CSV table of C-alpha atoms in Angstrom, one decimal:
chain,number,residue,atom,x,y,z
A,8,MET,CA,-51.5,-24.2,-2.4
A,9,LEU,CA,-48.3,-25.9,-1.1
A,10,SER,CA,-46.7,-25.8,-4.6
A,11,VAL,CA,-47.4,-22.0,-4.9
A,12,ALA,CA,-45.7,-21.4,-1.6
A,13,ILE,CA,-42.7,-23.5,-2.7
A,14,VAL,CA,-42.5,-21.6,-5.9
A,15,LEU,CA,-42.6,-18.2,-4.1
A,16,ILE,CA,-39.9,-19.3,-1.7
A,17,LEU,CA,-37.7,-20.5,-4.6
A,18,MET,CA,-38.3,-17.2,-6.5
A,19,ALA,CA,-37.4,-15.2,-3.3
A,20,ALA,CA,-34.1,-17.2,-2.9
A,21,ILE,CA,-33.0,-16.8,-6.5
A,22,ALA,CA,-32.1,-13.1,-6.3
A,23,PRO,CA,-29.9,-13.4,-3.1
A,24,ALA,CA,-28.2,-16.5,-4.6
A,25,ARG,CA,-27.4,-14.7,-7.8
A,26,ASN,CA,-26.1,-11.7,-5.8
A,27,LEU,CA,-23.9,-14.0,-3.8
A,28,ILE,CA,-22.4,-15.6,-6.9
A,29,GLN,CA,-21.8,-12.2,-8.5
A,30,GLN,CA,-20.2,-10.9,-5.4
A,31,ARG,CA,-17.9,-13.9,-5.2
A,32,ALA,CA,-16.8,-13.5,-8.8
A,33,GLN,CA,-16.2,-9.7,-8.2
A,34,LEU,CA,-14.1,-10.7,-5.0
A,35,ALA,CA,-12.0,-13.1,-7.1
A,36,ARG,CA,-11.4,-10.4,-9.7
A,37,LEU,CA,-10.4,-7.9,-7.1
A,38,GLN,CA,-8.1,-10.3,-5.3
A,39,GLN,CA,-6.3,-11.0,-8.7
A,40,GLN,CA,-6.1,-7.3,-9.3
A,41,ALA,CA,-4.5,-6.8,-5.9
A,42,VAL,CA,-2.0,-9.4,-6.6
A,43,GLN,CA,-1.0,-7.8,-9.9
A,44,LEU,CA,-0.9,-4.4,-8.3
A,45,GLN,CA,1.4,-5.8,-5.5
A,46,GLN,CA,3.8,-7.3,-8.2
A,47,GLN,CA,3.9,-3.9,-10.0
A,48,ASN,CA,4.6,-2.2,-6.7
A,49,ASP,CA,7.5,-4.6,-6.0
A,50,VAL,CA,9.0,-3.8,-9.3
A,51,LEU,CA,8.7,-0.1,-8.8
A,52,GLN,CA,10.1,-0.4,-5.3
A,53,ALA,CA,13.1,-2.3,-6.6
A,54,ARG,CA,13.6,0.5,-9.2
A,55,VAL,CA,13.5,3.2,-6.5
A,56,THR,CA,16.1,1.3,-4.5
A,57,GLN,CA,18.3,1.0,-7.7
A,58,LEU,CA,18.0,4.7,-8.5
A,59,GLY,CA,19.1,5.5,-4.9
A,60,ASP,CA,22.4,3.7,-5.4
A,61,PRO,CA,25.1,6.3,-6.4
A,62,ASN,CA,27.1,3.7,-8.3
A,63,TYR,CA,24.2,2.9,-10.5
A,64,LEU,CA,23.5,6.7,-11.0
A,65,GLU,CA,27.1,7.2,-12.1
A,66,LYS,CA,26.8,4.4,-14.5
A,67,LEU,CA,23.6,5.9,-16.0
A,68,ALA,CA,25.3,9.3,-16.2
A,69,ARG,CA,28.4,7.9,-18.0
A,70,GLU,CA,26.6,5.5,-20.4
A,71,CYS,CA,23.3,7.4,-21.1
A,72,LEU,CA,24.3,11.0,-20.8
A,73,GLY,CA,28.0,10.7,-21.8
A,74,MET,CA,29.1,12.5,-18.6
A,75,VAL,CA,32.7,12.3,-17.3
A,76,LYS,CA,34.3,13.3,-14.1
A,77,PRO,CA,36.5,16.5,-14.0
A,78,GLY,CA,39.8,15.8,-15.7
A,79,GLU,CA,38.7,12.7,-17.5
A,80,VAL,CA,38.6,12.6,-21.4
A,81,ALA,CA,35.7,10.9,-23.1
A,82,PHE,CA,36.2,9.0,-26.3
A,83,VAL,CA,33.4,7.9,-28.6
A,84,THR,CA,34.0,5.2,-31.2
A,85,ILE,CA,32.1,5.7,-34.4
A,86,PRO,CA,31.2,2.6,-36.5
A,87,GLN,CA,32.5,2.5,-40.1
A,88,HIS,CA,29.0,2.6,-41.6
A,89,GLY,CA,26.1,4.5,-40.2
A,90,ALA,CA,25.6,6.5,-37.1
A,91,PRO,CA,26.6,5.3,-33.7
A,92,VAL,CA,23.9,3.4,-31.8
A,93,PRO,CA,22.9,5.2,-28.6
A,94,PRO,CA,22.7,3.1,-25.4
A,95,ASN,CA,19.4,1.7,-24.4
A,96,CYS,CA,18.5,4.0,-21.5
């Protein structure tokens, strides 16, 4: 009779223990995901700051779009062989 009671108690304790282990594993995965998302957020926030800088925007406009200020003359050098390589924008 005592052995039956012990077996029943052990069986009743298995499900909560398994749930606890699964929840801890899920918590660890979610914490890792939160770290990755924070890193991505930091990168994007730095990009927002960079794009708010007028000097950087002028550089992009000149290099990527070929824009010039009024009165300036733009020159484009063409390689001897093949088409010019566009900037990496």
